[in-house]
Amino acid sequence: MLDTSEPARNTTASENPSPGQTFYELLEHRPGAWPHIHEAARLQVAIHAWILLSAHDFAAPDDSHVMDVLALAWQDPACRSWMQSQQELWARDRRADFANRLEALAAAVEGLPRLVSVIGLDTTPPVWLWYPLIPRGALTLVIGQPATGKTTLMAWLAARLSRGDTLPNYSGHPRPVARRESEFVAWYDSESTGGAFRRRLEAAGADLDLVRYASPDTATTLDAVDAIKADLNAMPTLPALVVFDTLGGFLTGKTALESMSDMRRLLRPLAALADETGTAVVLLHHEGKARRADLMHAGVGSIGIMGAARSALFCGKHPDSEGVYVMLHAKASEEATAQPVAYRLERHELRNGASTVKVELDGVSNVDPLNVVNRPLPESDGDRGAIAEAIQFLENFLSEGPALKSEILGAARKEGISAQTLRRAREELRVESKPFEQPGVARNRWPHAWQLPGFQGCSRGKMNNPEQPNDTRINTDDARVVQGCSNEGIGGVEQPKTLVSDTQLALGGQEAKMSAEERLREAVQRHHGAIG
């Protein structure tokens, strides 16, 4: 990551070279740095090299540095795709000599090692927007429930940056404080109105002229990185801070918070943009409703969201003090975590008679972080009653044994139980989900079955083979009966050969084993079609 103490500014090419030119010149002295240049800048390096080639009438300069850079760029899929498209255009223009040289170049770089010496790795220390909580040139996650002050806290930070104020140090050890200058802030909103945001800024004393705002009607989605980059470049100076409030409001319909691959694909380009511009990008994110053992799983959705961030903060209520909130440093990739910070949300009257809230920081708190993250979550009586009904439904449905997830979801819908309520009931019961093996079918296509924790016994009766007798009479005195299973679950009294003890089954009672498998297989066939 290129590290500069001052934010980049929009200037002409002569005053401030493009990233492509900057990295191109860097590679001339440090060719081993190529693997550590972020993806967004590699294509710019390749384009810069093409421009130099065109200036030499598509003949390599004497120092051959252009061809060395192109050899490196050819290893990158995005660069190679662009170079191949340019090759076709130039071949069409009868520039055969260059096309032939490009083919020779492709052959020359085949088999180059992907592993490089760590000697060439960049050890430049990170630059901080707010030490050690928010680094520049990277993503930071701020997690919390609604009404815990996430937006108000970031509005306070935006105000301090716009005025050039120094920021408090909660690292637990002294650090020199550099003089700050006023800096721009960009804010993308997906939830509230601009008026509410402006009132928070005014209460915090912000220089409003240095804050740029995109309303829910005009804000773009996170996958439109080029549009976001254009917005930032249109500002008089690249902003020190860019805030997206909140993450879930900037996703397209095809992107799922729960998908790790979706989140990685979405956030990597945004992280590259932060790295390229030196801007601190902050994503506000909602807290999940399930109880958890650590802060790393506090947010809604995939752990990939936390993985993409270099730093993460958690905002929650103080467990012992009414009206007091705590900011916890949940993740720190560049420094040791900061101490917990207590803050209050106070009502503030503006000069025009309007009222809003503002943040007042109380300083370091000695609160136990797990008492903040694992506090009882607020629920209405209606919510609690719905969850209790869902718990009873699941217990009844799974009391006879495992059942296909698709069957459970379908039955829950008929009972008026929402998917979210069912999920919370499943978490409280600690219901286990296991794939049901289907011979001849790829493992990633096996359906899942749910069962109560620690269940030992047969599959539930609804998974039986309809061709077998459905006789529910059972002689519990018969030593051959597997205790805890219904009669239909082991074949019925008309098929005594399938009534076996656990010892007999372990010694090779394959017919009873196949009976259970066939019942489950029949249920799968009803919902997923024929299987092999």
Tab-separated table of N, CA, C and O in Angstrom, residues 278-354:
chain	number	residue	atom	x	y	z
A	278	GLY	N	-6.047	6.485	-0.626
A	278	GLY	CA	-5.603	6.827	0.711
A	278	GLY	C	-6.720	7.270	1.624
A	278	GLY	O	-6.486	7.859	2.681
A	279	THR	N	-7.955	6.980	1.245
A	279	THR	CA	-9.125	7.404	2.001
A	279	THR	C	-9.541	6.322	2.988
A	279	THR	O	-9.469	5.134	2.679
A	280	ALA	N	-9.995	6.739	4.160
A	280	ALA	CA	-10.575	5.796	5.121
A	280	ALA	C	-12.033	5.574	4.765
A	280	ALA	O	-12.821	6.522	4.746
A	281	VAL	N	-12.399	4.333	4.451
A	281	VAL	CA	-13.776	3.992	4.095
A	281	VAL	C	-14.403	3.266	5.278
A	281	VAL	O	-13.897	2.228	5.718
A	282	VAL	N	-15.506	3.816	5.789
A	282	VAL	CA	-16.187	3.250	6.952
A	282	VAL	C	-17.554	2.727	6.526
A	282	VAL	O	-18.333	3.440	5.883
A	283	LEU	N	-17.835	1.469	6.867
A	283	LEU	CA	-19.119	0.835	6.581
A	283	LEU	C	-19.877	0.659	7.885
A	283	LEU	O	-19.421	-0.055	8.780
A	284	LEU	N	-21.030	1.332	8.027
A	284	LEU	CA	-21.883	1.108	9.184
A	284	LEU	C	-22.706	-0.147	8.927
A	284	LEU	O	-23.213	-0.359	7.828
A	285	HIS	N	-22.855	-0.981	9.955
A	285	HIS	CA	-23.455	-2.298	9.761
A	285	HIS	C	-24.290	-2.666	10.978
A	285	HIS	O	-23.942	-2.319	12.109
A	286	HIS	N	-25.402	-3.376	10.745
A	286	HIS	CA	-26.300	-3.748	11.833
A	286	HIS	C	-25.771	-4.971	12.576
A	286	HIS	O	-25.164	-5.870	12.000
A	287	GLU	N	-26.066	-4.997	13.859
A	287	GLU	CA	-25.705	-6.135	14.704
A	287	GLU	C	-26.686	-7.279	14.487
A	287	GLU	O	-27.888	-7.062	14.293
A	288	GLY	N	-26.176	-8.512	14.509
A	288	GLY	CA	-27.051	-9.679	14.440
A	288	GLY	C	-27.822	-9.863	15.740
A	288	GLY	O	-27.428	-9.371	16.799
A	289	LYS	N	-28.926	-10.607	15.665
A	289	LYS	CA	-29.780	-10.781	16.844
A	289	LYS	C	-29.394	-11.983	17.690
A	289	LYS	O	-29.851	-12.107	18.819
A	290	ALA	N	-28.595	-12.882	17.168
A	290	ALA	CA	-28.244	-14.079	17.930
A	290	ALA	C	-27.169	-13.757	18.963
A	290	ALA	O	-26.325	-12.892	18.761
A	291	ARG	N	-27.219	-14.474	20.092
A	291	ARG	CA	-26.151	-14.345	21.080
A	291	ARG	C	-24.875	-14.964	20.511
A	291	ARG	O	-24.928	-15.918	19.750
A	292	ARG	N	-23.722	-14.441	20.909
A	292	ARG	CA	-22.476	-14.898	20.308
A	292	ARG	C	-21.373	-14.913	21.362
A	292	ARG	O	-21.493	-14.278	22.410
A	293	ALA	N	-20.318	-15.639	21.069
A	293	ALA	CA	-19.240	-15.790	22.040
A	293	ALA	C	-18.128	-14.773	21.851
A	293	ALA	O	-17.269	-14.644	22.705
A	294	ASP	N	-18.099	-14.042	20.738
A	294	ASP	CA	-17.035	-13.079	20.513
A	294	ASP	C	-17.529	-11.974	19.596
A	294	ASP	O	-18.586	-12.065	18.983
A	295	LEU	N	-16.720	-10.922	19.504
A	295	LEU	CA	-17.089	-9.744	18.709
A	295	LEU	C	-16.937	-9.980	17.216
A	295	LEU	O	-17.538	-9.264	16.418
A	296	MET	N	-16.130	-10.943	16.809
A	296	MET	CA	-15.880	-11.158	15.388
A	296	MET	C	-17.138	-11.589	14.645
A	296	MET	O	-17.224	-11.434	13.437
A	297	HIS	N	-18.132	-12.137	15.342
A	297	HIS	CA	-19.360	-12.596	14.699
A	297	HIS	C	-20.544	-11.701	15.066
A	297	HIS	O	-21.689	-12.135	15.024
A	298	ALA	N	-20.263	-10.452	15.407
A	298	ALA	CA	-21.326	-9.578	15.905
A	298	ALA	C	-22.255	-9.073	14.807
A	298	ALA	O	-23.420	-8.793	15.065
A	299	GLY	N	-21.771	-8.924	13.583
A	299	GLY	CA	-22.573	-8.321	12.525
A	299	GLY	C	-23.491	-9.300	11.827
A	299	GLY	O	-23.291	-10.516	11.868
A	300	VAL	N	-24.511	-8.760	11.167
A	300	VAL	CA	-25.402	-9.573	10.354
A	300	VAL	C	-24.641	-10.108	9.147
A	300	VAL	O	-23.840	-9.397	8.536
A	301	GLY	N	-24.888	-11.366	8.780
A	301	GLY	CA	-24.333	-11.904	7.543
A	301	GLY	C	-23.029	-12.654	7.719
A	301	GLY	O	-22.657	-13.088	8.810
A	302	SER	N	-22.301	-12.776	6.605
A	302	SER	CA	-21.110	-13.611	6.529
A	302	SER	C	-19.943	-13.023	7.315
A	302	SER	O	-19.784	-11.801	7.430
A	303	ILE	N	-19.082	-13.902	7.811
A	303	ILE	CA	-17.850	-13.480	8.459
A	303	ILE	C	-16.908	-12.840	7.449
A	303	ILE	O	-15.952	-12.146	7.814
A	304	GLY	N	-17.182	-13.026	6.152
A	304	GLY	CA	-16.374	-12.389	5.114
A	304	GLY	C	-16.417	-10.880	5.171
A	304	GLY	O	-15.496	-10.201	4.708
A	305	ILE	N	-17.496	-10.310	5.731
A	305	ILE	CA	-17.583	-8.852	5.886
A	305	ILE	C	-16.519	-8.389	6.868
A	305	ILE	O	-15.789	-7.432	6.613
A	306	MET	N	-16.440	-9.077	8.006
A	306	MET	CA	-15.414	-8.751	8.991
A	306	MET	C	-14.023	-9.008	8.422
A	306	MET	O	-13.087	-8.248	8.684
A	307	GLY	N	-13.883	-10.063	7.619
A	307	GLY	CA	-12.579	-10.385	7.055
A	307	GLY	C	-12.053	-9.317	6.111
A	307	GLY	O	-10.846	-9.117	6.007
A	308	ALA	N	-12.948	-8.609	5.407
A	308	ALA	CA	-12.520	-7.585	4.450
A	308	ALA	C	-12.057	-6.314	5.131
A	308	ALA	O	-11.347	-5.504	4.531
A	309	ALA	N	-12.471	-6.096	6.377
A	309	ALA	CA	-12.134	-4.861	7.093
A	309	ALA	C	-10.780	-4.996	7.777
A	309	ALA	O	-10.429	-6.055	8.292
A	310	ARG	N	-10.023	-3.901	7.807
A	310	ARG	CA	-8.757	-3.883	8.529
A	310	ARG	C	-8.956	-3.522	9.992
A	310	ARG	O	-8.111	-3.794	10.833
A	311	SER	N	-10.093	-2.893	10.277
A	311	SER	CA	-10.419	-2.540	11.650
A	311	SER	C	-11.929	-2.626	11.804
A	311	SER	O	-12.676	-2.440	10.833
A	312	ALA	N	-12.399	-2.929	13.012
A	312	ALA	CA	-13.837	-3.030	13.257
A	312	ALA	C	-14.161	-2.516	14.651
A	312	ALA	O	-13.452	-2.826	15.620
A	313	LEU	N	-15.234	-1.727	14.746
A	313	LEU	CA	-15.698	-1.177	16.010
A	313	LEU	C	-17.092	-1.707	16.295
A	313	LEU	O	-17.872	-1.944	15.380
A	314	PHE	N	-17.395	-1.874	17.578
A	314	PHE	CA	-18.718	-2.346	17.993
A	314	PHE	C	-19.306	-1.342	18.973
A	314	PHE	O	-18.663	-0.961	19.958
A	315	CYS	N	-20.531	-0.896	18.697
A	315	CYS	CA	-21.225	0.056	19.559
A	315	CYS	C	-22.391	-0.645	20.244
A	315	CYS	O	-23.235	-1.253	19.574
A	316	GLY	N	-22.446	-0.575	21.569
A	316	GLY	CA	-23.523	-1.223	22.311
A	316	GLY	C	-23.799	-0.507	23.613
A	316	GLY	O	-23.059	0.395	24.024
A	317	LYS	N	-24.876	-0.906	24.277
A	317	LYS	CA	-25.247	-0.305	25.556
A	317	LYS	C	-24.337	-0.800	26.679
A	317	LYS	O	-23.952	-1.964	26.710
A	318	HIS	N	-24.027	0.100	27.596
A	318	HIS	CA	-23.244	-0.275	28.779
A	318	HIS	C	-24.100	-1.207	29.629
A	318	HIS	O	-25.268	-0.919	29.901
A	319	PRO	N	-23.560	-2.348	30.066
A	319	PRO	CA	-24.388	-3.320	30.795
A	319	PRO	C	-24.828	-2.852	32.177
A	319	PRO	O	-25.801	-3.372	32.729
A	320	ASP	N	-24.126	-1.855	32.762
A	320	ASP	CA	-24.412	-1.462	34.141
A	320	ASP	C	-24.886	-0.020	34.297
A	320	ASP	O	-25.410	0.330	35.357
A	321	SER	N	-24.690	0.821	33.283
A	321	SER	CA	-25.014	2.248	33.409
A	321	SER	C	-26.094	2.639	32.411
A	321	SER	O	-25.892	2.520	31.195
A	322	GLU	N	-27.213	3.102	32.906
A	322	GLU	CA	-28.319	3.514	32.047
A	322	GLU	C	-27.940	4.774	31.278
A	322	GLU	O	-27.382	5.724	31.821
A	323	GLY	N	-28.241	4.780	29.965
A	323	GLY	CA	-27.969	5.944	29.136
A	323	GLY	C	-26.539	6.076	28.677
A	323	GLY	O	-26.177	7.074	28.053
A	324	VAL	N	-25.705	5.091	28.992
A	324	VAL	CA	-24.293	5.113	28.590
A	324	VAL	C	-24.057	4.012	27.566
A	324	VAL	O	-24.587	2.901	27.696
A	325	TYR	N	-23.270	4.324	26.550
A	325	TYR	CA	-22.939	3.366	25.498
A	325	TYR	C	-21.432	3.121	25.498
A	325	TYR	O	-20.662	3.907	26.071
A	326	VAL	N	-21.022	2.036	24.870
A	326	VAL	CA	-19.612	1.664	24.832
A	326	VAL	C	-19.199	1.373	23.393
A	326	VAL	O	-19.923	0.679	22.664
A	327	MET	N	-18.042	1.898	22.993
A	327	MET	CA	-17.445	1.572	21.698
A	327	MET	C	-16.276	0.625	21.953
A	327	MET	O	-15.326	0.976	22.668
A	328	LEU	N	-16.366	-0.571	21.393
A	328	LEU	CA	-15.334	-1.593	21.560
A	328	LEU	C	-14.539	-1.747	20.272
A	328	LEU	O	-15.102	-1.657	19.175
A	329	HIS	N	-13.242	-1.991	20.409
A	329	HIS	CA	-12.389	-2.238	19.250
A	329	HIS	C	-12.387	-3.743	18.989
A	329	HIS	O	-11.664	-4.500	19.642
A	330	ALA	N	-13.213	-4.176	18.055
A	330	ALA	CA	-13.426	-5.607	17.829
A	330	ALA	C	-12.313	-6.255	17.022
A	330	ALA	O	-11.991	-7.421	17.212
A	331	LYS	N	-11.716	-5.521	16.084
A	331	LYS	CA	-10.671	-6.087	15.225
A	331	LYS	C	-9.631	-5.028	14.951
A	331	LYS	O	-9.964	-3.879	14.660
A	332	ALA	N	-8.363	-5.412	15.028
A	332	ALA	CA	-7.268	-4.492	14.740
A	332	ALA	C	-6.190	-5.255	13.987
A	332	ALA	O	-5.487	-6.067	14.577
A	333	SER	N	-6.082	-5.022	12.690
A	333	SER	CA	-5.098	-5.735	11.875
A	333	SER	C	-3.755	-5.026	11.828
A	333	SER	O	-2.747	-5.635	11.469
A	334	GLU	N	-3.726	-3.735	12.163
A	334	GLU	CA	-2.497	-2.957	12.031
A	334	GLU	C	-1.858	-2.593	13.362
A	334	GLU	O	-0.685	-2.265	13.422
A	335	GLU	N	-2.630	-2.619	14.440
A	335	GLU	CA	-2.140	-2.219	15.761
A	335	GLU	C	-2.853	-3.037	16.823
A	335	GLU	O	-3.805	-3.760	16.539
A	336	ALA	N	-2.403	-2.902	18.083
A	336	ALA	CA	-3.123	-3.521	19.190
A	336	ALA	C	-4.471	-2.823	19.366
A	336	ALA	O	-4.623	-1.645	19.024
A	337	THR	N	-5.452	-3.544	19.859
A	337	THR	CA	-6.783	-2.970	20.008
A	337	THR	C	-6.771	-1.855	21.046
A	337	THR	O	-6.023	-1.872	22.017
A	338	ALA	N	-7.649	-0.865	20.808
A	338	ALA	CA	-7.789	0.248	21.740
A	338	ALA	C	-8.627	-0.181	22.938
A	338	ALA	O	-9.294	-1.218	22.927
A	339	GLN	N	-8.606	0.620	23.975
A	339	GLN	CA	-9.406	0.354	25.159
A	339	GLN	C	-10.876	0.696	24.893
A	339	GLN	O	-11.177	1.532	24.041
A	340	PRO	N	-11.808	0.059	25.626
A	340	PRO	CA	-13.218	0.418	25.462
A	340	PRO	C	-13.448	1.893	25.797
A	340	PRO	O	-12.821	2.434	26.715
A	341	VAL	N	-14.329	2.533	25.043
A	341	VAL	CA	-14.610	3.959	25.224
A	341	VAL	C	-16.096	4.136	25.532
A	341	VAL	O	-16.947	3.648	24.776
A	342	ALA	N	-16.415	4.825	26.609
A	342	ALA	CA	-17.803	5.105	26.975
A	342	ALA	C	-18.234	6.432	26.366
A	342	ALA	O	-17.434	7.371	26.260
A	343	TYR	N	-19.488	6.495	25.954
A	343	TYR	CA	-20.021	7.751	25.406
A	343	TYR	C	-21.509	7.844	25.714
A	343	TYR	O	-22.175	6.856	26.026
A	344	ARG	N	-22.040	9.065	25.621
A	344	ARG	CA	-23.455	9.325	25.850
A	344	ARG	C	-24.055	10.031	24.647
A	344	ARG	O	-23.342	10.731	23.921
A	345	LEU	N	-25.328	9.842	24.430
A	345	LEU	CA	-26.080	10.544	23.384
A	345	LEU	C	-26.974	11.561	24.069
A	345	LEU	O	-27.938	11.196	24.750
A	346	GLU	N	-26.645	12.851	23.913
A	346	GLU	CA	-27.366	13.906	24.604
A	346	GLU	C	-28.211	14.727	23.633
A	346	GLU	O	-27.806	14.973	22.494
A	347	ARG	N	-29.354	15.150	24.104
A	347	ARG	CA	-30.242	15.984	23.306
A	347	ARG	C	-29.624	17.369	23.133
A	347	ARG	O	-29.048	17.933	24.074
A	348	HIS	N	-29.742	17.925	21.934
A	348	HIS	CA	-29.129	19.223	21.640
A	348	HIS	C	-30.118	20.084	20.863
A	348	HIS	O	-30.717	19.635	19.875
A	349	GLU	N	-30.293	21.316	21.316
A	349	GLU	CA	-31.184	22.275	20.665
A	349	GLU	C	-30.380	23.154	19.711
A	349	GLU	O	-29.379	23.767	20.100
A	350	LEU	N	-30.832	23.223	18.453
A	350	LEU	CA	-30.185	24.078	17.468
A	350	LEU	C	-30.778	25.486	17.506
A	350	LEU	O	-31.847	25.719	18.078
A	351	ARG	N	-30.090	26.412	16.860
A	351	ARG	CA	-30.530	27.806	16.907
A	351	ARG	C	-31.867	28.034	16.217
A	351	ARG	O	-32.591	28.967	16.542
A	352	ASN	N	-32.205	27.182	15.250
A	352	ASN	CA	-33.488	27.340	14.544
A	352	ASN	C	-34.650	26.691	15.289
A	352	ASN	O	-35.755	26.607	14.777
A	353	GLY	N	-34.389	26.196	16.488
A	353	GLY	CA	-35.445	25.584	17.287
A	353	GLY	C	-35.553	24.080	17.133
A	353	GLY	O	-36.262	23.430	17.903
A	354	ALA	N	-34.880	23.509	16.125
A	354	ALA	CA	-34.908	22.059	15.932
A	354	ALA	C	-34.030	21.388	16.979
A	354	ALA	O	-33.116	22.000	17.546
